[in-house]
Amino acid sequence: MALEEYRRKRDFTKSPEPKGKDLPARKAPRKALFFCVQKHLASHLHYDFRIEHNGTLLSWAVPKGPSLDPKTKRLAMHVEDHPIEYGTFEGVIPSGYGAGLVMLWDRGTWTPEVDDVDKALAKGDLKFTLEGFKLKGSWVLVRTRGYSRSRDRDRDAARGESSGDGRSWLLIKHRDDWAGDLDITQFAPLSVKSERDFPEILADDNPDIWRSNRPVEGGATGAMLRSIIEEAAKLKAARIQDLPGRRQKSKVRSKGKRPKAGK
Ligand code: MN
């Protein structure tokens, strides 16, 4: 006991010094940790909600994105932890797992509203506060028992259907000043890192990357990706036109190819 020696040395019937109370061990302070939401256009558009915990990013894929309306519970599929550095990534995943576009849609800090995050996760009920650019105030992640509609759980997750393997959670906004019926994904669709949309993000990289083999072809997502690729290619072409080096070059060339008089 930490105060034993202090007490052994004193006679509190004779000294005005405090005897001291035996307080329970102080619980870990609730400190602010990193969180982010990455808008990810892969096989389907979804929002990856990530919170820093024990040196990694705990991650949930939220097919419809977060809702500020406490009545709207959004399915959140618990996925594998991601490295902390991943939390500021924005760009193009050319191929393989998660191939597509990643936009840093929101970032900031999260603060657990519980003393023991691991215990809350094990229980399947984690309450926390967000301080992001778009998402703020009190939220909860609650694990659901869910159900399994098919054996293809990844496909279910991508489609926003829950499965019964304990990976299904719900992301719910608590009622507070930051709740409301504003559709935040529609109202604030752009990157908090670059203020850009998907076509600009792709134009920064290589818009031709999926010319022959797109990560997704069919359906609404395929159509969305096709129009993004088209728009990105136009943006890139326009940027190349505007490059100062290019303008100078063409001036030089036109000088050399001056039309002859009389032609
Ligand atoms: Mn994802």
PDB file of C-alpha atoms and ligand atoms in Angstrom:
ATOM      1  CA  MET A   1       0.000   0.000   0.000  1.00  0.00           C
ATOM      2  CA  ALA A   2       1.474   3.295  -1.084  1.00  0.00           C
ATOM      3  CA  LEU A   3       0.679   5.260   2.092  1.00  0.00           C
ATOM      4  CA  GLU A   4       1.873   2.641   4.621  1.00  0.00           C
ATOM      5  CA  GLU A   5       5.293   4.115   5.155  1.00  0.00           C
ATOM      6  CA  TYR A   6       3.867   7.630   5.359  1.00  0.00           C
ATOM      7  CA  ARG A   7       1.493   6.478   8.085  1.00  0.00           C
ATOM      8  CA  ARG A   8       4.039   4.331   9.964  1.00  0.00           C
ATOM      9  CA  LYS A   9       6.204   7.364  10.494  1.00  0.00           C
ATOM     10  CA  ARG A  10       3.415   9.463  12.001  1.00  0.00           C
ATOM     11  CA  ASP A  11       1.173   9.452  15.033  1.00  0.00           C
ATOM     12  CA  PHE A  12      -2.039  11.034  13.807  1.00  0.00           C
ATOM     13  CA  THR A  13      -3.348  11.467  17.371  1.00  0.00           C
ATOM     14  CA  LYS A  14      -0.494  13.947  17.792  1.00  0.00           C
ATOM     15  CA  SER A  15      -0.036  15.365  14.283  1.00  0.00           C
ATOM     16  CA  PRO A  16      -2.448  17.573  12.360  1.00  0.00           C
ATOM     17  CA  GLU A  17      -1.233  16.025   9.089  1.00  0.00           C
ATOM     18  CA  PRO A  18      -3.856  14.170   7.118  1.00  0.00           C
ATOM     19  CA  LYS A  19      -3.873  10.419   7.404  1.00  0.00           C
ATOM     20  CA  GLY A  20      -4.812  10.085   3.746  1.00  0.00           C
ATOM     21  CA  LYS A  21      -7.550   8.043   2.182  1.00  0.00           C
ATOM     22  CA  ASP A  22      -7.035   4.757   0.442  1.00  0.00           C
ATOM     23  CA  LEU A  23      -8.416   5.532  -3.026  1.00  0.00           C
ATOM     24  CA  PRO A  24      -9.057   2.814  -5.571  1.00  0.00           C
ATOM     25  CA  ALA A  25      -6.432   2.624  -8.293  1.00  0.00           C
ATOM     26  CA  ARG A  26      -7.077   5.432 -10.745  1.00  0.00           C
ATOM     27  CA  LYS A  27      -8.620   4.219 -13.953  1.00  0.00           C
ATOM     28  CA  ALA A  28      -6.950   5.107 -17.222  1.00  0.00           C
ATOM     29  CA  PRO A  29      -7.736   8.702 -18.126  1.00  0.00           C
ATOM     30  CA  ARG A  30     -10.220   9.175 -20.929  1.00  0.00           C
ATOM     31  CA  LYS A  31      -7.972  10.778 -23.455  1.00  0.00           C
ATOM     32  CA  ALA A  32      -8.733  11.896 -26.970  1.00  0.00           C
ATOM     33  CA  LEU A  33      -7.604   9.460 -29.655  1.00  0.00           C
ATOM     34  CA  PHE A  34      -7.506   9.593 -33.454  1.00  0.00           C
ATOM     35  CA  PHE A  35     -10.538   8.655 -35.524  1.00  0.00           C
ATOM     36  CA  CYS A  36     -11.322   8.872 -39.199  1.00  0.00           C
ATOM     37  CA  VAL A  37     -13.909   7.944 -41.780  1.00  0.00           C
ATOM     38  CA  GLN A  38     -12.667   6.925 -45.221  1.00  0.00           C
ATOM     39  CA  LYS A  39     -15.149   6.950 -48.069  1.00  0.00           C
ATOM     40  CA  HIS A  40     -14.205   3.900 -50.094  1.00  0.00           C
ATOM     41  CA  LEU A  41     -15.468   3.192 -53.573  1.00  0.00           C
ATOM     42  CA  ALA A  42     -14.547  -0.459 -54.059  1.00  0.00           C
ATOM     43  CA  SER A  43     -16.889  -3.269 -55.076  1.00  0.00           C
ATOM     44  CA  HIS A  44     -19.528  -1.082 -53.397  1.00  0.00           C
ATOM     45  CA  LEU A  45     -19.400   2.420 -51.981  1.00  0.00           C
ATOM     46  CA  HIS A  46     -19.039   2.366 -48.188  1.00  0.00           C
ATOM     47  CA  TYR A  47     -17.585   4.402 -45.343  1.00  0.00           C
ATOM     48  CA  ASP A  48     -14.785   2.913 -43.217  1.00  0.00           C
ATOM     49  CA  PHE A  49     -15.122   4.137 -39.649  1.00  0.00           C
ATOM     50  CA  ARG A  50     -11.839   3.788 -37.750  1.00  0.00           C
ATOM     51  CA  ILE A  51     -10.915   4.546 -34.150  1.00  0.00           C
ATOM     52  CA  GLU A  52      -7.462   4.413 -32.580  1.00  0.00           C
ATOM     53  CA  HIS A  53      -7.128   1.835 -29.827  1.00  0.00           C
ATOM     54  CA  ASN A  54      -3.961   0.208 -28.433  1.00  0.00           C
ATOM     55  CA  GLY A  55      -1.816   1.394 -31.314  1.00  0.00           C
ATOM     56  CA  THR A  56      -4.040   0.313 -34.187  1.00  0.00           C
ATOM     57  CA  LEU A  57      -7.229   1.460 -35.882  1.00  0.00           C
ATOM     58  CA  LEU A  58     -10.293  -0.603 -35.005  1.00  0.00           C
ATOM     59  CA  SER A  59     -12.394  -0.573 -38.153  1.00  0.00           C
ATOM     60  CA  TRP A  60     -16.005  -0.921 -39.198  1.00  0.00           C
ATOM     61  CA  ALA A  61     -17.314  -0.745 -42.784  1.00  0.00           C
ATOM     62  CA  VAL A  62     -20.527   1.275 -42.826  1.00  0.00           C
ATOM     63  CA  PRO A  63     -22.291   0.663 -46.164  1.00  0.00           C
ATOM     64  CA  LYS A  64     -24.619   3.666 -45.972  1.00  0.00           C
ATOM     65  CA  GLY A  65     -22.300   5.911 -44.002  1.00  0.00           C
ATOM     66  CA  PRO A  66     -22.974   7.525 -40.634  1.00  0.00           C
ATOM     67  CA  SER A  67     -26.314   9.199 -39.941  1.00  0.00           C
ATOM     68  CA  LEU A  68     -26.812  12.189 -37.660  1.00  0.00           C
ATOM     69  CA  ASP A  69     -30.392  11.056 -36.997  1.00  0.00           C
ATOM     70  CA  PRO A  70     -30.621   9.019 -33.766  1.00  0.00           C
ATOM     71  CA  LYS A  71     -33.553   7.070 -35.245  1.00  0.00           C
ATOM     72  CA  THR A  72     -31.413   5.867 -38.169  1.00  0.00           C
ATOM     73  CA  LYS A  73     -29.242   2.959 -37.106  1.00  0.00           C
ATOM     74  CA  ARG A  74     -26.502   2.258 -39.614  1.00  0.00           C
ATOM     75  CA  LEU A  75     -25.127  -1.231 -40.106  1.00  0.00           C
ATOM     76  CA  ALA A  76     -21.390  -1.306 -39.388  1.00  0.00           C
ATOM     77  CA  MET A  77     -19.465  -4.472 -40.236  1.00  0.00           C
ATOM     78  CA  HIS A  78     -16.476  -5.015 -37.964  1.00  0.00           C
ATOM     79  CA  VAL A  79     -13.454  -5.563 -40.214  1.00  0.00           C
ATOM     80  CA  GLU A  80      -9.754  -6.107 -39.604  1.00  0.00           C
ATOM     81  CA  ASP A  81      -7.673  -3.590 -37.652  1.00  0.00           C
ATOM     82  CA  HIS A  82      -5.708  -1.132 -39.756  1.00  0.00           C
ATOM     83  CA  PRO A  83      -2.340   0.516 -39.030  1.00  0.00           C
ATOM     84  CA  ILE A  84      -2.485   4.014 -37.537  1.00  0.00           C
ATOM     85  CA  GLU A  85      -0.755   5.479 -40.631  1.00  0.00           C
ATOM     86  CA  TYR A  86      -3.644   4.249 -42.746  1.00  0.00           C
ATOM     87  CA  GLY A  87      -5.884   6.815 -41.078  1.00  0.00           C
ATOM     88  CA  THR A  88      -4.708   9.717 -43.226  1.00  0.00           C
ATOM     89  CA  PHE A  89      -4.474   7.770 -46.485  1.00  0.00           C
ATOM     90  CA  GLU A  90      -6.332   9.077 -49.493  1.00  0.00           C
ATOM     91  CA  GLY A  91      -5.803   7.914 -53.041  1.00  0.00           C
ATOM     92  CA  VAL A  92      -6.063   5.089 -55.503  1.00  0.00           C
ATOM     93  CA  ILE A  93      -5.787   1.372 -54.768  1.00  0.00           C
ATOM     94  CA  PRO A  94      -4.937   0.157 -58.278  1.00  0.00           C
ATOM     95  CA  SER A  95      -5.692  -3.548 -57.848  1.00  0.00           C
ATOM     96  CA  GLY A  96      -6.219  -6.366 -55.396  1.00  0.00           C
ATOM     97  CA  TYR A  97      -8.095  -6.191 -52.114  1.00  0.00           C
ATOM     98  CA  GLY A  98     -10.166  -3.027 -51.790  1.00  0.00           C
ATOM     99  CA  ALA A  99      -9.204  -1.872 -55.292  1.00  0.00           C
ATOM    100  CA  GLY A 100     -10.818   1.480 -55.963  1.00  0.00           C
ATOM    101  CA  LEU A 101     -10.763   4.967 -54.535  1.00  0.00           C
ATOM    102  CA  VAL A 102     -10.264   6.125 -50.968  1.00  0.00           C
ATOM    103  CA  MET A 103     -11.232   9.593 -49.763  1.00  0.00           C
ATOM    104  CA  LEU A 104     -10.479  10.871 -46.258  1.00  0.00           C
ATOM    105  CA  TRP A 105     -14.076  11.921 -45.548  1.00  0.00           C
ATOM    106  CA  ASP A 106     -13.675  12.912 -41.903  1.00  0.00           C
ATOM    107  CA  ARG A 107     -10.993  12.941 -39.256  1.00  0.00           C
ATOM    108  CA  GLY A 108     -10.528  14.154 -35.698  1.00  0.00           C
ATOM    109  CA  THR A 109     -10.478  12.713 -32.222  1.00  0.00           C
ATOM    110  CA  TRP A 110     -12.671  10.252 -30.355  1.00  0.00           C
ATOM    111  CA  THR A 111     -13.028   9.939 -26.619  1.00  0.00           C
ATOM    112  CA  PRO A 112     -14.421   6.799 -25.000  1.00  0.00           C
ATOM    113  CA  GLU A 113     -17.386   7.435 -22.684  1.00  0.00           C
ATOM    114  CA  VAL A 114     -16.405   4.304 -20.769  1.00  0.00           C
ATOM    115  CA  ASP A 115     -13.404   3.466 -18.593  1.00  0.00           C
ATOM    116  CA  ASP A 116     -12.565   0.174 -20.247  1.00  0.00           C
ATOM    117  CA  VAL A 117     -12.746   0.115 -24.039  1.00  0.00           C
ATOM    118  CA  ASP A 118     -11.823  -3.585 -24.289  1.00  0.00           C
ATOM    119  CA  LYS A 119     -14.576  -4.515 -21.874  1.00  0.00           C
ATOM    120  CA  ALA A 120     -17.063  -2.367 -23.808  1.00  0.00           C
ATOM    121  CA  LEU A 121     -16.021  -4.012 -27.075  1.00  0.00           C
ATOM    122  CA  ALA A 122     -16.339  -7.481 -25.575  1.00  0.00           C
ATOM    123  CA  LYS A 123     -19.782  -6.553 -24.292  1.00  0.00           C
ATOM    124  CA  GLY A 124     -20.695  -5.145 -27.701  1.00  0.00           C
ATOM    125  CA  ASP A 125     -21.645  -1.675 -26.517  1.00  0.00           C
ATOM    126  CA  LEU A 126     -19.126   1.138 -26.965  1.00  0.00           C
ATOM    127  CA  LYS A 127     -20.219   4.692 -26.228  1.00  0.00           C
ATOM    128  CA  PHE A 128     -17.961   7.538 -27.308  1.00  0.00           C
ATOM    129  CA  THR A 129     -17.714  11.167 -28.321  1.00  0.00           C
ATOM    130  CA  LEU A 130     -16.438  12.339 -31.698  1.00  0.00           C
ATOM    131  CA  GLU A 131     -14.745  15.623 -32.462  1.00  0.00           C
ATOM    132  CA  GLY A 132     -14.338  15.588 -36.230  1.00  0.00           C
ATOM    133  CA  PHE A 133     -15.032  18.087 -38.977  1.00  0.00           C
ATOM    134  CA  LYS A 134     -18.341  16.442 -39.896  1.00  0.00           C
ATOM    135  CA  LEU A 135     -19.149  14.049 -37.081  1.00  0.00           C
ATOM    136  CA  LYS A 136     -19.403  15.395 -33.559  1.00  0.00           C
ATOM    137  CA  GLY A 137     -21.020  14.635 -30.233  1.00  0.00           C
ATOM    138  CA  SER A 138     -22.053  11.371 -28.641  1.00  0.00           C
ATOM    139  CA  TRP A 139     -22.378   8.071 -30.539  1.00  0.00           C
ATOM    140  CA  VAL A 140     -22.614   4.366 -29.821  1.00  0.00           C
ATOM    141  CA  LEU A 141     -21.530   1.193 -31.580  1.00  0.00           C
ATOM    142  CA  VAL A 142     -23.733  -1.735 -30.581  1.00  0.00           C
ATOM    143  CA  ARG A 143     -23.141  -5.310 -31.673  1.00  0.00           C
ATOM    144  CA  THR A 144     -26.194  -7.049 -33.067  1.00  0.00           C
ATOM    145  CA  ARG A 145     -26.921 -10.726 -33.191  1.00  0.00           C
ATOM    146  CA  GLY A 146     -27.781 -10.314 -36.853  1.00  0.00           C
ATOM    147  CA  TYR A 147     -28.723 -13.087 -39.185  1.00  0.00           C
ATOM    148  CA  SER A 148     -27.127 -14.866 -42.085  1.00  0.00           C
ATOM    149  CA  ARG A 149     -28.927 -14.588 -45.374  1.00  0.00           C
ATOM    150  CA  SER A 150     -26.224 -16.310 -47.337  1.00  0.00           C
ATOM    151  CA  ARG A 151     -22.889 -17.991 -46.829  1.00  0.00           C
ATOM    152  CA  ASP A 152     -21.054 -15.208 -48.614  1.00  0.00           C
ATOM    153  CA  ARG A 153     -20.508 -12.872 -45.702  1.00  0.00           C
ATOM    154  CA  ASP A 154     -18.212 -10.461 -47.513  1.00  0.00           C
ATOM    155  CA  ARG A 155     -20.818 -10.032 -50.195  1.00  0.00           C
ATOM    156  CA  ASP A 156     -23.468  -9.524 -47.514  1.00  0.00           C
ATOM    157  CA  ALA A 157     -21.308  -6.914 -45.818  1.00  0.00           C
ATOM    158  CA  ALA A 158     -20.720  -5.082 -49.069  1.00  0.00           C
ATOM    159  CA  ARG A 159     -24.460  -5.098 -49.748  1.00  0.00           C
ATOM    160  CA  GLY A 160     -25.253  -3.871 -46.264  1.00  0.00           C
ATOM    161  CA  GLU A 161     -26.776  -7.127 -45.104  1.00  0.00           C
ATOM    162  CA  SER A 162     -25.828  -8.410 -41.705  1.00  0.00           C
ATOM    163  CA  SER A 163     -24.605 -11.888 -40.987  1.00  0.00           C
ATOM    164  CA  GLY A 164     -24.682 -13.891 -37.798  1.00  0.00           C
ATOM    165  CA  ASP A 165     -20.976 -14.164 -37.028  1.00  0.00           C
ATOM    166  CA  GLY A 166     -20.692 -11.330 -34.507  1.00  0.00           C
ATOM    167  CA  ARG A 167     -19.278  -8.867 -37.008  1.00  0.00           C
ATOM    168  CA  SER A 168     -22.503  -6.903 -37.339  1.00  0.00           C
ATOM    169  CA  TRP A 169     -22.742  -3.751 -35.300  1.00  0.00           C
ATOM    170  CA  LEU A 170     -24.921  -0.674 -35.500  1.00  0.00           C
ATOM    171  CA  LEU A 171     -23.536   2.854 -35.500  1.00  0.00           C
ATOM    172  CA  ILE A 172     -26.034   5.163 -33.833  1.00  0.00           C
ATOM    173  CA  LYS A 173     -25.982   8.878 -33.055  1.00  0.00           C
ATOM    174  CA  HIS A 174     -27.076   9.849 -29.567  1.00  0.00           C
ATOM    175  CA  ARG A 175     -29.512  12.710 -29.175  1.00  0.00           C
ATOM    176  CA  ASP A 176     -27.525  15.909 -28.532  1.00  0.00           C
ATOM    177  CA  ASP A 177     -26.751  19.264 -30.154  1.00  0.00           C
ATOM    178  CA  TRP A 178     -24.935  17.499 -33.007  1.00  0.00           C
ATOM    179  CA  ALA A 179     -27.857  15.243 -33.927  1.00  0.00           C
ATOM    180  CA  GLY A 180     -30.294  16.201 -36.681  1.00  0.00           C
ATOM    181  CA  ASP A 181     -31.984  15.114 -39.873  1.00  0.00           C
ATOM    182  CA  LEU A 182     -29.309  16.586 -42.149  1.00  0.00           C
ATOM    183  CA  ASP A 183     -28.002  13.905 -44.528  1.00  0.00           C
ATOM    184  CA  ILE A 184     -24.329  14.453 -43.777  1.00  0.00           C
ATOM    185  CA  THR A 185     -23.001  12.181 -46.549  1.00  0.00           C
ATOM    186  CA  GLN A 186     -24.943  14.241 -49.124  1.00  0.00           C
ATOM    187  CA  PHE A 187     -24.396  17.605 -47.443  1.00  0.00           C
ATOM    188  CA  ALA A 188     -20.637  17.190 -47.008  1.00  0.00           C
ATOM    189  CA  PRO A 189     -19.450  14.696 -49.644  1.00  0.00           C
ATOM    190  CA  LEU A 190     -15.875  15.952 -50.125  1.00  0.00           C
ATOM    191  CA  SER A 191     -12.495  15.096 -48.630  1.00  0.00           C
ATOM    192  CA  VAL A 192     -11.411  16.841 -45.421  1.00  0.00           C
ATOM    193  CA  LYS A 193      -7.810  16.318 -46.523  1.00  0.00           C
ATOM    194  CA  SER A 194      -7.910  17.769 -50.035  1.00  0.00           C
ATOM    195  CA  GLU A 195     -11.469  19.153 -50.328  1.00  0.00           C
ATOM    196  CA  ARG A 196     -11.687  17.023 -53.452  1.00  0.00           C
ATOM    197  CA  ASP A 197     -14.175  14.541 -54.835  1.00  0.00           C
ATOM    198  CA  PHE A 198     -13.362  11.124 -56.339  1.00  0.00           C
ATOM    199  CA  PRO A 199     -12.690  12.356 -59.917  1.00  0.00           C
ATOM    200  CA  GLU A 200     -10.069  14.856 -58.697  1.00  0.00           C
ATOM    201  CA  ILE A 201      -8.476  12.219 -56.473  1.00  0.00           C
ATOM    202  CA  LEU A 202      -8.247   9.858 -59.434  1.00  0.00           C
ATOM    203  CA  ALA A 203      -6.967  12.640 -61.724  1.00  0.00           C
ATOM    204  CA  ASP A 204      -4.050  13.155 -59.306  1.00  0.00           C
ATOM    205  CA  ASP A 205      -3.108   9.546 -59.924  1.00  0.00           C
ATOM    206  CA  ASN A 206      -3.623   7.668 -63.150  1.00  0.00           C
ATOM    207  CA  PRO A 207      -7.149   7.908 -64.601  1.00  0.00           C
ATOM    208  CA  ASP A 208      -6.266   5.271 -67.217  1.00  0.00           C
ATOM    209  CA  ILE A 209      -5.492   2.697 -64.573  1.00  0.00           C
ATOM    210  CA  TRP A 210      -8.775   0.778 -64.990  1.00  0.00           C
ATOM    211  CA  ARG A 211      -9.189   1.282 -68.729  1.00  0.00           C
ATOM    212  CA  SER A 212      -9.002  -2.451 -69.422  1.00  0.00           C
ATOM    213  CA  ASN A 213     -10.042  -3.999 -66.136  1.00  0.00           C
ATOM    214  CA  ARG A 214     -12.239  -2.014 -63.733  1.00  0.00           C
ATOM    215  CA  PRO A 215     -12.633  -3.176 -60.115  1.00  0.00           C
ATOM    216  CA  VAL A 216     -16.398  -3.099 -60.620  1.00  0.00           C
ATOM    217  CA  GLU A 217     -18.318  -3.222 -63.885  1.00  0.00           C
ATOM    218  CA  GLY A 218     -22.012  -3.661 -63.291  1.00  0.00           C
ATOM    219  CA  GLY A 219     -24.803  -1.976 -61.422  1.00  0.00           C
ATOM    220  CA  ALA A 220     -24.965   1.505 -59.946  1.00  0.00           C
ATOM    221  CA  THR A 221     -21.425   1.247 -58.539  1.00  0.00           C
ATOM    222  CA  GLY A 222     -20.030   0.276 -61.947  1.00  0.00           C
ATOM    223  CA  ALA A 223     -21.811   3.215 -63.548  1.00  0.00           C
ATOM    224  CA  MET A 224     -20.540   5.549 -60.826  1.00  0.00           C
ATOM    225  CA  LEU A 225     -16.981   4.348 -61.332  1.00  0.00           C
ATOM    226  CA  ARG A 226     -17.211   4.697 -65.126  1.00  0.00           C
ATOM    227  CA  SER A 227     -18.344   8.319 -64.870  1.00  0.00           C
ATOM    228  CA  ILE A 228     -15.621   9.069 -62.289  1.00  0.00           C
ATOM    229  CA  ILE A 229     -12.968   7.600 -64.608  1.00  0.00           C
ATOM    230  CA  GLU A 230     -14.284   9.668 -67.520  1.00  0.00           C
ATOM    231  CA  GLU A 231     -14.374  12.873 -65.488  1.00  0.00           C
ATOM    232  CA  ALA A 232     -10.903  12.206 -64.045  1.00  0.00           C
ATOM    233  CA  ALA A 233      -9.464  11.691 -67.556  1.00  0.00           C
ATOM    234  CA  LYS A 234     -10.936  15.047 -68.663  1.00  0.00           C
ATOM    235  CA  LEU A 235      -9.544  16.791 -65.585  1.00  0.00           C
ATOM    236  CA  LYS A 236      -6.122  15.295 -66.178  1.00  0.00           C
ATOM    237  CA  ALA A 237      -6.158  16.293 -69.860  1.00  0.00           C
ATOM    238  CA  ALA A 238      -7.163  19.851 -68.905  1.00  0.00           C
ATOM    239  CA  ARG A 239      -4.363  20.039 -66.358  1.00  0.00           C
ATOM    240  CA  ILE A 240      -1.786  18.904 -68.918  1.00  0.00           C
ATOM    241  CA  GLN A 241      -3.040  21.622 -71.301  1.00  0.00           C
ATOM    242  CA  ASP A 242      -2.546  24.192 -68.553  1.00  0.00           C
ATOM    243  CA  LEU A 243       1.007  23.198 -67.650  1.00  0.00           C
ATOM    244  CA  PRO A 244       3.316  26.222 -68.147  1.00  0.00           C
ATOM    245  CA  GLY A 245       6.071  24.041 -69.647  1.00  0.00           C
ATOM    246  CA  ARG A 246       3.644  22.795 -72.282  1.00  0.00           C
ATOM    247  CA  ARG A 247       2.542  26.306 -73.250  1.00  0.00           C
ATOM    248  CA  GLN A 248       6.145  27.411 -73.747  1.00  0.00           C
ATOM    249  CA  LYS A 249       6.907  24.360 -75.794  1.00  0.00           C
ATOM    250  CA  SER A 250       4.003  24.968 -78.150  1.00  0.00           C
ATOM    251  CA  LYS A 251       5.060  28.613 -78.542  1.00  0.00           C
ATOM    252  CA  VAL A 252       8.518  27.515 -79.589  1.00  0.00           C
ATOM    253  CA  ARG A 253       7.056  25.025 -82.017  1.00  0.00           C
ATOM    254  CA  SER A 254       4.716  27.598 -83.613  1.00  0.00           C
ATOM    255  CA  LYS A 255       7.663  29.930 -84.037  1.00  0.00           C
ATOM    256  CA  GLY A 256       9.501  27.326 -86.069  1.00  0.00           C
ATOM    257  CA  LYS A 257       6.459  26.478 -88.125  1.00  0.00           C
ATOM    258  CA  ARG A 258       5.571  30.020 -89.067  1.00  0.00           C
ATOM    259  CA  PRO A 259       3.473  29.868 -92.211  1.00  0.00           C
ATOM    260  CA  LYS A 260       5.172  31.225 -95.279  1.00  0.00           C
ATOM    261  CA  ALA A 261       3.927  34.440 -96.725  1.00  0.00           C
ATOM    262  CA  GLY A 262       1.349  34.062 -99.375  1.00  0.00           C
ATOM    263  CA  LYS A 263       0.128  30.672 -98.091  1.00  0.00           C
TER     264      LYS A 263
HETATM  265 MN    MN B   1     -13.199  -0.320 -47.128  1.00  0.00          MN
END
